[in-house]
PDB file of C-alpha atoms in Angstrom:
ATOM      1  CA  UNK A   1      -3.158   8.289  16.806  1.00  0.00           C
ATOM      2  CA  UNK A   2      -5.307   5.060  17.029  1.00  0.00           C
ATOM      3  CA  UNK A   3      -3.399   1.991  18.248  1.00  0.00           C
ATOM      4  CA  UNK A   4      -4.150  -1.574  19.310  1.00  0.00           C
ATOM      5  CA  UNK A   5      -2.255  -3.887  21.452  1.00  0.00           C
ATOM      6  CA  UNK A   6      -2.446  -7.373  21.981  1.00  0.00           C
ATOM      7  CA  UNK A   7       0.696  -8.239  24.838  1.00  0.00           C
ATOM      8  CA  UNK A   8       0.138 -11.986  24.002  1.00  0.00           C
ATOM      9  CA  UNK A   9       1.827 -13.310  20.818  1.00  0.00           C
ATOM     10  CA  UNK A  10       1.173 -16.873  21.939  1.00  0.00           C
ATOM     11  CA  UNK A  11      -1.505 -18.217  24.223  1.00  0.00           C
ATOM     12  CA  UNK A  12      -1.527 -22.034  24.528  1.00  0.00           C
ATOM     13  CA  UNK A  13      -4.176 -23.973  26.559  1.00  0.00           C
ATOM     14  CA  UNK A  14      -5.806 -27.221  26.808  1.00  0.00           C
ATOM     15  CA  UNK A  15      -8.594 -28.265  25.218  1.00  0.00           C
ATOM     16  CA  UNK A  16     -11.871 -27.846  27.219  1.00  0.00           C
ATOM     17  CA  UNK A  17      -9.713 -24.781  29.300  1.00  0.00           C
ATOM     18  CA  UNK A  18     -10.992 -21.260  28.573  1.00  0.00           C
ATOM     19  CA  UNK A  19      -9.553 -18.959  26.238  1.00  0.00           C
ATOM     20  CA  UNK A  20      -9.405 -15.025  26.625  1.00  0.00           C
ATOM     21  CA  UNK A  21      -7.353 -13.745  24.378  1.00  0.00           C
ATOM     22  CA  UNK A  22      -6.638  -9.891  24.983  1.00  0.00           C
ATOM     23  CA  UNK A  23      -6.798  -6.762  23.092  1.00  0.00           C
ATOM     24  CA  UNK A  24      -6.553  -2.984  24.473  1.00  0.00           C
ATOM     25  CA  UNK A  25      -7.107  -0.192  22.334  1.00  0.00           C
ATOM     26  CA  UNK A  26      -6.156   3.540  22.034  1.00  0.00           C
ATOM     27  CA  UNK A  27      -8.403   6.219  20.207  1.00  0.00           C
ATOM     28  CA  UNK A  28     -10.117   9.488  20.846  1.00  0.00           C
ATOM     29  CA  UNK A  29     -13.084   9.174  19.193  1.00  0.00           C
ATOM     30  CA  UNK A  30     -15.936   5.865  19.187  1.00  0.00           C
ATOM     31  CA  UNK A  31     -13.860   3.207  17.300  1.00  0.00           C
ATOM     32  CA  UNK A  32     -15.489   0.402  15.761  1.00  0.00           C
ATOM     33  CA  UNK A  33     -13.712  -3.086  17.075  1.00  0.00           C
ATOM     34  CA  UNK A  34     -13.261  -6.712  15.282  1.00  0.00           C
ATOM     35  CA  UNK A  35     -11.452  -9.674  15.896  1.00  0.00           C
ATOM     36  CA  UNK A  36     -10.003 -10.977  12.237  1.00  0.00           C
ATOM     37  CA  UNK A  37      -9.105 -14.790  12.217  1.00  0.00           C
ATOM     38  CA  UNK A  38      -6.530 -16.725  10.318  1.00  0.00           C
ATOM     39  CA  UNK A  39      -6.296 -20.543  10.012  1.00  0.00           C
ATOM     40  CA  UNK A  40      -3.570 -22.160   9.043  1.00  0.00           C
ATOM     41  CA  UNK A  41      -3.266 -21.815   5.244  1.00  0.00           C
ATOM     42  CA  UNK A  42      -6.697 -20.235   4.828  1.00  0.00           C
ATOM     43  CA  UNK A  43      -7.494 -16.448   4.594  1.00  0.00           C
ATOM     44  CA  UNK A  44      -8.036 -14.181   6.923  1.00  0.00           C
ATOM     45  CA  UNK A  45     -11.197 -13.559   7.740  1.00  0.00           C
ATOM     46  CA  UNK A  46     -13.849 -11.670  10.079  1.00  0.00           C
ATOM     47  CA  UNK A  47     -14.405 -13.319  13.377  1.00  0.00           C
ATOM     48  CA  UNK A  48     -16.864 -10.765  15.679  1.00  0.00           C
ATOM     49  CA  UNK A  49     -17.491  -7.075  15.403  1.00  0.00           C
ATOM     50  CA  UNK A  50     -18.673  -5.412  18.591  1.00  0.00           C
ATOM     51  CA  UNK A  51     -21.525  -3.672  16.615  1.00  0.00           C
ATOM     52  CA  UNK A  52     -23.231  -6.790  16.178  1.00  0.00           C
ATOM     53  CA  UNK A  53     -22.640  -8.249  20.231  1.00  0.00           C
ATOM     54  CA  UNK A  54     -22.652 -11.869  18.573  1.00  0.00           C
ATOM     55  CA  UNK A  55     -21.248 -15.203  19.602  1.00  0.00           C
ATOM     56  CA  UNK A  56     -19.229 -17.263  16.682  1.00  0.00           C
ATOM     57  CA  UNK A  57     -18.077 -20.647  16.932  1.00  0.00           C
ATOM     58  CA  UNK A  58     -18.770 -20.270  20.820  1.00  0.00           C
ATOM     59  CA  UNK A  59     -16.800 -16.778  20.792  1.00  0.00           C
ATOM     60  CA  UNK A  60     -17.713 -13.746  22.220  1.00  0.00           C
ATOM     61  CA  UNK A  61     -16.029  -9.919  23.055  1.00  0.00           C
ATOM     62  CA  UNK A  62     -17.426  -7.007  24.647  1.00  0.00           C
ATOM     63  CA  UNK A  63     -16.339  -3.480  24.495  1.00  0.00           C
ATOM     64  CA  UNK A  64     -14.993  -1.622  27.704  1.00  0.00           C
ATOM     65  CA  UNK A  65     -14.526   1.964  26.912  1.00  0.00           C
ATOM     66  CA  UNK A  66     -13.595   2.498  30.036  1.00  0.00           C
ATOM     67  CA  UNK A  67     -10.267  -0.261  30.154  1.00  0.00           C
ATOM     68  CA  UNK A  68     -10.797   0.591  26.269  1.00  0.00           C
ATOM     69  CA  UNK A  69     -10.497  -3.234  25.811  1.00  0.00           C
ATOM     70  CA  UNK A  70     -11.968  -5.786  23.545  1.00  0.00           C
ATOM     71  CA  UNK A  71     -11.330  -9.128  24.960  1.00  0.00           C
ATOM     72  CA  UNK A  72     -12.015 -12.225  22.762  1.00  0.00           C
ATOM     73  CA  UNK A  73     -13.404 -15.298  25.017  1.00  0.00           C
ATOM     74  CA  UNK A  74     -14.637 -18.144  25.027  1.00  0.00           C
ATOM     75  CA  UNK A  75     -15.470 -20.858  27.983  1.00  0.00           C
ATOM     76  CA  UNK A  76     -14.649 -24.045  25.978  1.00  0.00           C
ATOM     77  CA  UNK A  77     -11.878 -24.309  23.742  1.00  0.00           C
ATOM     78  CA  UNK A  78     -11.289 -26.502  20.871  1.00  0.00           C
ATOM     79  CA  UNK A  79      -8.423 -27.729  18.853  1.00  0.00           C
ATOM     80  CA  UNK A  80      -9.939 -25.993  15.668  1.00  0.00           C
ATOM     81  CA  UNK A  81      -9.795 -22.669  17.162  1.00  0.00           C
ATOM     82  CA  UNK A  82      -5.915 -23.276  16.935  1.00  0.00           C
ATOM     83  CA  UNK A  83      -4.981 -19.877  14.567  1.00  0.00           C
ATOM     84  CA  UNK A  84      -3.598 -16.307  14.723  1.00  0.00           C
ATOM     85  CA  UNK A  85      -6.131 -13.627  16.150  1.00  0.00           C
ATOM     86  CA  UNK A  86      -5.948 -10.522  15.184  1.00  0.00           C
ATOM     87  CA  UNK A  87      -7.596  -7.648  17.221  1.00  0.00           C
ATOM     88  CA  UNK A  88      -8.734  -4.458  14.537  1.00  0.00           C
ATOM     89  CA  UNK A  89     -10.012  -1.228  14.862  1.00  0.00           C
ATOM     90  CA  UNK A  90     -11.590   1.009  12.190  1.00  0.00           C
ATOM     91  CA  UNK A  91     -12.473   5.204  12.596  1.00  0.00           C
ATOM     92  CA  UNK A  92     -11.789   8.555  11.674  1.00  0.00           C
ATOM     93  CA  UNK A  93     -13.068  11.645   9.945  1.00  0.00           C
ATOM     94  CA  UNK A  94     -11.226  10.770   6.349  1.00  0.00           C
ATOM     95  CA  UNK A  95     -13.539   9.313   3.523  1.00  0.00           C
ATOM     96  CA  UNK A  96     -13.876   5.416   3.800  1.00  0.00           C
ATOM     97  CA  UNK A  97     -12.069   5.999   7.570  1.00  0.00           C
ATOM     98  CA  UNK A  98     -14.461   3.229   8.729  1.00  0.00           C
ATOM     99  CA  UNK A  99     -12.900   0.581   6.052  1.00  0.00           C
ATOM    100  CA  UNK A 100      -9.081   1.185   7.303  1.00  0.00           C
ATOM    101  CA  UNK A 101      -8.313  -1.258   9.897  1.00  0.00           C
ATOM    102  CA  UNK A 102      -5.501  -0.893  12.744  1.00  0.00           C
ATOM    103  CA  UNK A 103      -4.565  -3.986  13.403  1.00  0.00           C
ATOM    104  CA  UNK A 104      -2.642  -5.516  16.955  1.00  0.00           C
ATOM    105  CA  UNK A 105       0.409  -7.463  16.357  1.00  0.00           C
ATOM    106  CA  UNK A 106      -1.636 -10.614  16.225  1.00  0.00           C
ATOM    107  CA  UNK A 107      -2.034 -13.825  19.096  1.00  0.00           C
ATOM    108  CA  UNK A 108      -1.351 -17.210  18.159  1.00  0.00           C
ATOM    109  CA  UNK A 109      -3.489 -19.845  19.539  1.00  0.00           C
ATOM    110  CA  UNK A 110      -2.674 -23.173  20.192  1.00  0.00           C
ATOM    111  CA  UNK A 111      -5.119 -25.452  21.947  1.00  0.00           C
ATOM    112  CA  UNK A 112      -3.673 -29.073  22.591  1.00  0.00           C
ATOM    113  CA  UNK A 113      -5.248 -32.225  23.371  1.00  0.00           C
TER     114      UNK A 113
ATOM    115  CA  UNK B   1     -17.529 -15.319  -7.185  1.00  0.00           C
ATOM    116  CA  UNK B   2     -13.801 -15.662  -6.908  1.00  0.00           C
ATOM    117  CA  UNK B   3     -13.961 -13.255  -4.423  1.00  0.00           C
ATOM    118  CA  UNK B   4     -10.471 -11.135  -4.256  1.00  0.00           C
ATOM    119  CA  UNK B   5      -7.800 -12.917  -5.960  1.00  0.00           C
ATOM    120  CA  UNK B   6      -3.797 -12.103  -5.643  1.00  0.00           C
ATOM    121  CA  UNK B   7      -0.810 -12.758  -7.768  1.00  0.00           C
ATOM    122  CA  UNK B   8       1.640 -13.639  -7.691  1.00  0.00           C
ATOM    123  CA  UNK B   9       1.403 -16.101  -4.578  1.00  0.00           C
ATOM    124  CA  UNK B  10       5.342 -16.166  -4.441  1.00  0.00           C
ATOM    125  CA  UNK B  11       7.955 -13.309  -5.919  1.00  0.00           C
ATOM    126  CA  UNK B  12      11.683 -13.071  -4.889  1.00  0.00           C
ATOM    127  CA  UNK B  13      13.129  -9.438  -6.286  1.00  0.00           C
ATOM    128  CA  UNK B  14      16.613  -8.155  -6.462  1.00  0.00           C
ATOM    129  CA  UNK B  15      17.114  -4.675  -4.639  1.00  0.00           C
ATOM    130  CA  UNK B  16      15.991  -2.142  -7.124  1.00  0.00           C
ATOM    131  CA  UNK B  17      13.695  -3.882  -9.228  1.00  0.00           C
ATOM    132  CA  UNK B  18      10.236  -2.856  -9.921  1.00  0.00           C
ATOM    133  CA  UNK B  19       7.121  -5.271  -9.851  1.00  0.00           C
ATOM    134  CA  UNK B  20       3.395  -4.867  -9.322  1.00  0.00           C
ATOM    135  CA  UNK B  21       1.401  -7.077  -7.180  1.00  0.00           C
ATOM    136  CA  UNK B  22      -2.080  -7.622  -8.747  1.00  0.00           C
ATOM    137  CA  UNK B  23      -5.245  -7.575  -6.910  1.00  0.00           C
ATOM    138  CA  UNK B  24      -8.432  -8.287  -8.275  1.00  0.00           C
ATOM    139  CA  UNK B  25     -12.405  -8.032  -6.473  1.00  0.00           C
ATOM    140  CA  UNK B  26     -15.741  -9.862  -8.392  1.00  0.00           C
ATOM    141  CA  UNK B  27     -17.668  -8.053  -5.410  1.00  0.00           C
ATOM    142  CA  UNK B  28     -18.487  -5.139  -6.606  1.00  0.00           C
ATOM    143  CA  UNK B  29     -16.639  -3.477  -3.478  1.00  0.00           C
ATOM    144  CA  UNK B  30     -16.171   0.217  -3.726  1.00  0.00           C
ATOM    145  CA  UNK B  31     -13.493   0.248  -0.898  1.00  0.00           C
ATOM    146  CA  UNK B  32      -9.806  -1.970  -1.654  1.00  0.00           C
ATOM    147  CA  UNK B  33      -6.946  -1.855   0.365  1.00  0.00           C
ATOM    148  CA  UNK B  34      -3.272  -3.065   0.780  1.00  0.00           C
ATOM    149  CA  UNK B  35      -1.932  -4.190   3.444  1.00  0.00           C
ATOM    150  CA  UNK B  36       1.804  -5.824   4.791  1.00  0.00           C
ATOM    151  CA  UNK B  37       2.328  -8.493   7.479  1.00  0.00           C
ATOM    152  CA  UNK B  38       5.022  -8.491   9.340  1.00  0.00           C
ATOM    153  CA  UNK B  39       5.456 -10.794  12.225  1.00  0.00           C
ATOM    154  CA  UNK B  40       4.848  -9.261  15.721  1.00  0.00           C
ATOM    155  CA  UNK B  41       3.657  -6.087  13.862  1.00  0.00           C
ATOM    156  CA  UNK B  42      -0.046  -7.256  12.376  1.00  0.00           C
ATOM    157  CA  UNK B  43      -0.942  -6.015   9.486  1.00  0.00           C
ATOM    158  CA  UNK B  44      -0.424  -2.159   8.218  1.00  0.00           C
ATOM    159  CA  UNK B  45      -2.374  -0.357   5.682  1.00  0.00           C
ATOM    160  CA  UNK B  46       0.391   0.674   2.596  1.00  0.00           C
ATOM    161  CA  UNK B  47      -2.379   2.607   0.493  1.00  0.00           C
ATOM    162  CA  UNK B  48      -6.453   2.364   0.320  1.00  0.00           C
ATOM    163  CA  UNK B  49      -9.292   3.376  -2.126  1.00  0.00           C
ATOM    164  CA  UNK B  50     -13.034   4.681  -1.654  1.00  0.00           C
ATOM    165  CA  UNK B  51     -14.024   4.191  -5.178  1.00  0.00           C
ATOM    166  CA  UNK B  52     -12.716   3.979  -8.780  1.00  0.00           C
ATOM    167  CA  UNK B  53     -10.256   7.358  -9.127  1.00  0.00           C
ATOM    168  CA  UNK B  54      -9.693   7.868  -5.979  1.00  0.00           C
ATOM    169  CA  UNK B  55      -6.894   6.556  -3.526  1.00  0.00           C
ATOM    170  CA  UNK B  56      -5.072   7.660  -0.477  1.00  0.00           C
ATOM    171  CA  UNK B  57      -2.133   6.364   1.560  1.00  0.00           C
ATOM    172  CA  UNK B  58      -1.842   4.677   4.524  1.00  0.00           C
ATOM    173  CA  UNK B  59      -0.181   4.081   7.831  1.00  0.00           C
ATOM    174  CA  UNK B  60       3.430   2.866   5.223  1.00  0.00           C
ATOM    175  CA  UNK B  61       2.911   4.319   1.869  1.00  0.00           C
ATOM    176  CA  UNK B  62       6.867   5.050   0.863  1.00  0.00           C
ATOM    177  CA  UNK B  63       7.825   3.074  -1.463  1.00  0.00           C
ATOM    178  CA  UNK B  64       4.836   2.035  -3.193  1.00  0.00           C
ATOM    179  CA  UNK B  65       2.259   3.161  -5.636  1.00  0.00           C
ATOM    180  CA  UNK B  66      -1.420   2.628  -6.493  1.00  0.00           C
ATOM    181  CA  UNK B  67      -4.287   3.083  -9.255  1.00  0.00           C
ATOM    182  CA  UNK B  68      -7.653   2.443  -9.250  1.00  0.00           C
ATOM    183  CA  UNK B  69      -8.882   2.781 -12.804  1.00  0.00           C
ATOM    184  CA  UNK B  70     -11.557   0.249 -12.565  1.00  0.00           C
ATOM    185  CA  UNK B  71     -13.840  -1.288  -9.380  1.00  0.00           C
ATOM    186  CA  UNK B  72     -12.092  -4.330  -9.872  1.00  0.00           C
ATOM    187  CA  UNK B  73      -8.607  -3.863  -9.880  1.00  0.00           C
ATOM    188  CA  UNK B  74      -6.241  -2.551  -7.500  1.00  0.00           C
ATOM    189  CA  UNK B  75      -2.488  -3.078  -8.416  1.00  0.00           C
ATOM    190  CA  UNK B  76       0.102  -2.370  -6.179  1.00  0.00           C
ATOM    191  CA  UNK B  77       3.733  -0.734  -7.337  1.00  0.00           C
ATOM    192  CA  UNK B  78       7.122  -1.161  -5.969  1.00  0.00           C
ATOM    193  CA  UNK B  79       9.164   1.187  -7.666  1.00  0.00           C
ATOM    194  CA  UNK B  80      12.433  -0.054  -6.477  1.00  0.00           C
ATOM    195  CA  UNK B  81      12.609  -2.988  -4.110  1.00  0.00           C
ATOM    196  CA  UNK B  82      14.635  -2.530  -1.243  1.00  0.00           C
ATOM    197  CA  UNK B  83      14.673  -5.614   1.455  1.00  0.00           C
ATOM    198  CA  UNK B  84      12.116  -3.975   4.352  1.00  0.00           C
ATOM    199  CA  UNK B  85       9.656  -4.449   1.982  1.00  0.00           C
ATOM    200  CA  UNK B  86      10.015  -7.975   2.194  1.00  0.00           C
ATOM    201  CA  UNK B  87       6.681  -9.194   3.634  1.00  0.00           C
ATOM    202  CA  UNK B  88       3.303 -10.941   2.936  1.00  0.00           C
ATOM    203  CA  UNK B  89       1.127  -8.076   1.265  1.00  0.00           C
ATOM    204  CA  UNK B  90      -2.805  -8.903   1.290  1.00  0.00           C
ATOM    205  CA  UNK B  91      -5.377  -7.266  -0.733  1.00  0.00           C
ATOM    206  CA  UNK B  92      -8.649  -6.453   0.698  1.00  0.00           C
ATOM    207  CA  UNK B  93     -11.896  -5.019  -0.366  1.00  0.00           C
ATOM    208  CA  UNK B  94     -14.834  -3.930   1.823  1.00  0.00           C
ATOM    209  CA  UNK B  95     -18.644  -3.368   1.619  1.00  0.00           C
ATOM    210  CA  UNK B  96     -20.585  -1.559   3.956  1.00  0.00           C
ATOM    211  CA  UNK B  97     -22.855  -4.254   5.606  1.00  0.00           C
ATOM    212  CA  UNK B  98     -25.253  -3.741   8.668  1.00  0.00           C
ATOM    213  CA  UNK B  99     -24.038  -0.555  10.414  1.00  0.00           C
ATOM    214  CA  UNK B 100     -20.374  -1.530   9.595  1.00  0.00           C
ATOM    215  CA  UNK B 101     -17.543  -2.762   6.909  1.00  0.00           C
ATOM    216  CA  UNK B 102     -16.573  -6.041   6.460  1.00  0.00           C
ATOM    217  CA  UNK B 103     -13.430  -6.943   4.903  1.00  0.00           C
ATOM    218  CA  UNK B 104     -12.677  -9.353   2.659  1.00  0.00           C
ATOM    219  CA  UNK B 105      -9.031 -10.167   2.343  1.00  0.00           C
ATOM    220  CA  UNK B 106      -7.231 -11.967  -0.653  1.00  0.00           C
ATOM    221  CA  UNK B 107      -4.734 -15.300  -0.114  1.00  0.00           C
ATOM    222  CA  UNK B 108      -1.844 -13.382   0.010  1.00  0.00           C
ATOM    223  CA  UNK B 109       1.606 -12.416  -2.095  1.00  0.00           C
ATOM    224  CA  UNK B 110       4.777 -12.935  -0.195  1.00  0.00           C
ATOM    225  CA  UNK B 111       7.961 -11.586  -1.551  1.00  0.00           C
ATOM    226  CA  UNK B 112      11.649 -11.381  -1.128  1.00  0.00           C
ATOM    227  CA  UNK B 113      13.697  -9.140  -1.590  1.00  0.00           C
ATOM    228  CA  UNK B 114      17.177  -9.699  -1.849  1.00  0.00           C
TER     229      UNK B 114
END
Protein backbone atom coordinates (compact mmCIF):
# COMPACT_ATOMS: atom_id res chain seq x y z
CA UNK A 1 0.00 0.00 0.00
CA UNK A 2 1.30 3.54 -0.93
CA UNK A 3 1.57 5.94 2.03
CA UNK A 4 2.96 9.39 2.76
CA UNK A 5 4.03 10.92 5.93
CA UNK A 6 4.68 14.26 6.88
CA UNK A 7 5.75 14.03 11.08
CA UNK A 8 5.39 17.89 11.17
CA UNK A 9 1.82 19.27 11.52
CA UNK A 10 3.22 22.70 12.36
CA UNK A 11 6.53 24.23 11.43
CA UNK A 12 6.92 27.88 12.51
CA UNK A 13 10.02 30.02 11.64
CA UNK A 14 11.10 33.47 11.17
CA UNK A 15 11.04 35.29 8.33
CA UNK A 16 14.33 35.28 6.31
CA UNK A 17 15.06 31.57 8.32
CA UNK A 18 14.92 28.54 6.01
CA UNK A 19 12.12 26.34 5.62
CA UNK A 20 12.27 22.45 4.93
CA UNK A 21 9.29 21.11 5.36
CA UNK A 22 9.38 17.14 5.27
CA UNK A 23 7.69 14.42 3.49
CA UNK A 24 8.69 10.52 3.37
CA UNK A 25 6.98 8.24 1.23
CA UNK A 26 6.16 4.47 0.97
CA UNK A 27 5.53 2.61 -2.45
CA UNK A 28 6.80 -0.28 -4.46
CA UNK A 29 6.75 0.88 -7.66
CA UNK A 30 8.18 4.68 -9.28
CA UNK A 31 5.61 7.09 -7.67
CA UNK A 32 5.10 10.36 -9.05
CA UNK A 33 5.53 13.18 -6.06
CA UNK A 34 3.84 16.85 -5.56
CA UNK A 35 3.62 19.24 -2.99
CA UNK A 36 -0.25 20.72 -3.06
CA UNK A 37 -0.58 24.23 -1.34
CA UNK A 38 -3.41 25.83 0.51
CA UNK A 39 -3.68 29.52 1.53
CA UNK A 40 -5.77 30.65 3.84
CA UNK A 41 -9.28 30.80 2.31
CA UNK A 42 -8.08 30.05 -1.21
CA UNK A 43 -8.02 26.59 -2.96
CA UNK A 44 -5.77 24.17 -2.95
CA UNK A 45 -3.59 24.12 -5.45
CA UNK A 46 -0.33 22.51 -7.15
CA UNK A 47 2.89 23.75 -5.73
CA UNK A 48 6.00 21.46 -7.45
CA UNK A 49 5.94 18.06 -9.04
CA UNK A 50 9.26 16.25 -9.05
CA UNK A 51 8.81 15.44 -12.82
CA UNK A 52 9.32 18.88 -13.69
CA UNK A 53 12.66 19.59 -11.00
CA UNK A 54 11.31 23.33 -10.84
CA UNK A 55 11.65 26.11 -8.33
CA UNK A 56 8.19 28.10 -7.39
CA UNK A 57 7.96 31.10 -5.44
CA UNK A 58 11.71 30.32 -4.38
CA UNK A 59 10.66 26.53 -3.59
CA UNK A 60 12.26 23.59 -4.49
CA UNK A 61 12.09 19.41 -3.64
CA UNK A 62 14.07 16.66 -4.86
CA UNK A 63 13.32 13.04 -4.88
CA UNK A 64 15.46 10.50 -2.76
CA UNK A 65 14.44 7.05 -3.62
CA UNK A 66 16.75 5.89 -1.55
CA UNK A 67 15.36 7.84 2.05
CA UNK A 68 12.16 7.69 -0.36
CA UNK A 69 11.73 11.39 0.65
CA UNK A 70 10.49 14.49 -0.98
CA UNK A 71 11.54 17.39 1.04
CA UNK A 72 10.01 20.84 0.25
CA UNK A 73 12.74 23.78 0.85
CA UNK A 74 13.41 26.79 0.51
CA UNK A 75 16.49 29.17 1.81
CA UNK A 76 14.43 32.37 2.42
CA UNK A 77 11.16 32.36 3.86
CA UNK A 78 8.42 34.77 3.63
CA UNK A 79 5.33 35.65 5.49
CA UNK A 80 3.18 34.74 2.32
CA UNK A 81 4.33 31.28 2.28
CA UNK A 82 2.33 31.09 5.65
CA UNK A 83 -0.30 27.95 4.54
CA UNK A 84 -0.92 24.18 4.89
CA UNK A 85 1.45 21.92 2.68
CA UNK A 86 0.43 19.01 1.62
CA UNK A 87 2.91 16.29 0.40
CA UNK A 88 0.99 13.82 -2.58
CA UNK A 89 1.78 10.92 -4.35
CA UNK A 90 0.10 9.47 -7.46
CA UNK A 91 0.75 5.54 -9.10
CA UNK A 92 -0.48 2.29 -9.77
CA UNK A 93 -1.49 -0.19 -12.42
CA UNK A 94 -5.50 0.79 -12.23
CA UNK A 95 -6.87 3.09 -15.12
CA UNK A 96 -6.35 6.89 -14.30
CA UNK A 97 -3.89 5.41 -11.21
CA UNK A 98 -1.67 8.42 -12.04
CA UNK A 99 -4.68 11.04 -11.23
CA UNK A 100 -5.39 9.48 -7.55
CA UNK A 101 -3.40 11.31 -5.11
CA UNK A 102 -2.22 9.96 -1.52
CA UNK A 103 -1.98 12.66 0.36
CA UNK A 104 0.29 13.22 3.99
CA UNK A 105 -1.62 14.55 6.83
CA UNK A 106 -0.68 18.05 5.81
CA UNK A 107 2.13 20.83 7.57
CA UNK A 108 1.08 24.09 8.59
CA UNK A 109 3.38 26.89 8.04
CA UNK A 110 3.67 29.84 9.87
CA UNK A 111 6.44 32.31 9.13
CA UNK A 112 6.43 35.42 11.58
CA UNK A 113 7.95 38.68 11.37
CA UNK B 1 -13.72 29.29 -17.13
CA UNK B 2 -15.22 28.80 -13.72
CA UNK B 3 -13.02 26.15 -13.35
CA UNK B 4 -14.58 23.34 -10.82
CA UNK B 5 -17.29 24.75 -8.84
CA UNK B 6 -18.91 23.08 -5.48
CA UNK B 7 -22.17 23.39 -3.70
CA UNK B 8 -23.23 23.72 -1.35
CA UNK B 9 -20.30 25.70 0.47
CA UNK B 10 -22.03 24.92 3.92
CA UNK B 11 -24.64 21.82 4.78
CA UNK B 12 -25.49 20.66 8.38
CA UNK B 13 -27.51 17.05 8.08
CA UNK B 14 -29.34 15.10 10.66
CA UNK B 15 -28.07 11.37 11.03
CA UNK B 16 -29.81 9.51 8.31
CA UNK B 17 -30.54 11.98 5.84
CA UNK B 18 -29.55 11.81 2.31
CA UNK B 19 -27.95 14.79 0.28
CA UNK B 20 -25.75 15.10 -2.78
CA UNK B 21 -22.86 17.35 -2.98
CA UNK B 22 -22.59 18.83 -6.53
CA UNK B 23 -19.48 19.18 -8.43
CA UNK B 24 -19.17 20.73 -11.59
CA UNK B 25 -15.72 21.06 -14.26
CA UNK B 26 -15.79 23.81 -17.52
CA UNK B 27 -12.30 22.03 -18.29
CA UNK B 28 -13.06 19.56 -20.26
CA UNK B 29 -11.22 17.11 -17.69
CA UNK B 30 -11.76 13.48 -18.33
CA UNK B 31 -10.53 12.48 -14.77
CA UNK B 32 -12.86 13.96 -11.39
CA UNK B 33 -12.43 12.96 -8.07
CA UNK B 34 -13.75 13.30 -4.42
CA UNK B 35 -12.00 13.73 -1.80
CA UNK B 36 -12.52 14.33 2.42
CA UNK B 37 -10.32 16.42 4.75
CA UNK B 38 -9.95 15.59 7.90
CA UNK B 39 -7.54 17.31 10.14
CA UNK B 40 -4.21 15.45 10.80
CA UNK B 41 -5.38 12.90 8.15
CA UNK B 42 -4.92 15.02 4.60
CA UNK B 43 -7.08 14.42 2.22
CA UNK B 44 -8.56 10.77 1.13
CA UNK B 45 -9.93 9.79 -2.14
CA UNK B 46 -13.98 8.66 -1.41
CA UNK B 47 -14.59 7.67 -5.22
CA UNK B 48 -12.82 8.79 -8.73
CA UNK B 49 -13.68 8.75 -12.51
CA UNK B 50 -11.54 8.21 -15.84
CA UNK B 51 -14.17 9.39 -18.15
CA UNK B 52 -17.95 9.84 -18.59
CA UNK B 53 -19.51 6.11 -17.48
CA UNK B 54 -17.02 5.04 -15.72
CA UNK B 55 -16.13 5.37 -11.89
CA UNK B 56 -14.33 3.49 -9.24
CA UNK B 57 -13.88 3.83 -5.47
CA UNK B 58 -11.35 4.98 -3.47
CA UNK B 59 -9.19 4.73 -0.41
CA UNK B 60 -13.16 5.53 1.82
CA UNK B 61 -15.91 4.71 -0.50
CA UNK B 62 -18.68 3.32 2.26
CA UNK B 63 -21.13 5.36 2.54
CA UNK B 64 -21.22 7.24 -0.54
CA UNK B 65 -22.19 7.04 -4.13
CA UNK B 66 -21.21 8.45 -7.53
CA UNK B 67 -22.31 9.01 -11.35
CA UNK B 68 -20.70 10.33 -14.07
CA UNK B 69 -23.27 10.77 -16.80
CA UNK B 70 -21.73 13.75 -18.35
CA UNK B 71 -17.80 15.26 -18.49
CA UNK B 72 -18.97 17.90 -16.44
CA UNK B 73 -20.63 16.72 -13.58
CA UNK B 74 -19.68 14.62 -10.81
CA UNK B 75 -22.23 14.47 -7.87
CA UNK B 76 -21.50 12.92 -4.83
CA UNK B 77 -24.28 10.75 -2.65
CA UNK B 78 -24.65 10.25 0.98
CA UNK B 79 -27.17 7.80 1.38
CA UNK B 80 -27.63 8.14 5.03
CA UNK B 81 -25.54 10.60 6.98
CA UNK B 82 -23.97 9.33 9.89
CA UNK B 83 -21.52 11.91 11.91
CA UNK B 84 -17.81 10.45 10.60
CA UNK B 85 -18.73 11.76 7.55
CA UNK B 86 -18.61 15.07 8.84
CA UNK B 87 -15.74 16.74 6.94
CA UNK B 88 -14.71 19.24 4.17
CA UNK B 89 -15.25 17.16 0.83
CA UNK B 90 -13.36 18.78 -2.32
CA UNK B 91 -13.98 18.03 -5.85
CA UNK B 92 -11.20 17.72 -8.22
CA UNK B 93 -10.66 17.17 -11.84
CA UNK B 94 -7.37 16.41 -13.65
CA UNK B 95 -5.78 16.70 -17.15
CA UNK B 96 -2.86 15.02 -18.22
CA UNK B 97 -0.26 17.86 -18.75
CA UNK B 98 3.56 17.43 -19.56
CA UNK B 99 4.43 13.84 -18.54
CA UNK B 100 2.02 14.14 -15.52
CA UNK B 101 -1.65 15.12 -13.99
CA UNK B 102 -2.41 18.15 -12.53
CA UNK B 103 -5.23 18.59 -10.31
CA UNK B 104 -7.49 21.09 -10.06
CA UNK B 105 -9.46 21.16 -6.87
CA UNK B 106 -12.90 22.95 -6.22
CA UNK B 107 -13.50 25.57 -2.99
CA UNK B 108 -14.81 23.10 -0.94
CA UNK B 109 -18.31 21.74 0.83
CA UNK B 110 -18.11 21.30 4.53
CA UNK B 111 -20.84 19.53 6.31
CA UNK B 112 -22.21 18.50 9.61
CA UNK B 113 -23.65 15.97 10.60
CA UNK B 114 -25.49 15.81 13.60
Amino acid sequence: AQRVTQPEKLLSVFKGAPVELKCNYSYSGSPELFWYVQYSRQRLQLLLRHISRESIKGFTADLNKGETSFHLKKPFAQEEDSAMYYCALSGGNRPGAGNMLTFGGGTRLMVKP
Amino acid sequence: NAGVTQTPKFQVLKTGQSMTLQCAQDMNHEYMSWYRQDPGMGLRLIHYSVGAGITDQGEVPNGYNVSRSTTEDFPLRLLSAAPSQTSVYFCASSQHLRGTYEQYFGPGTRLTVT
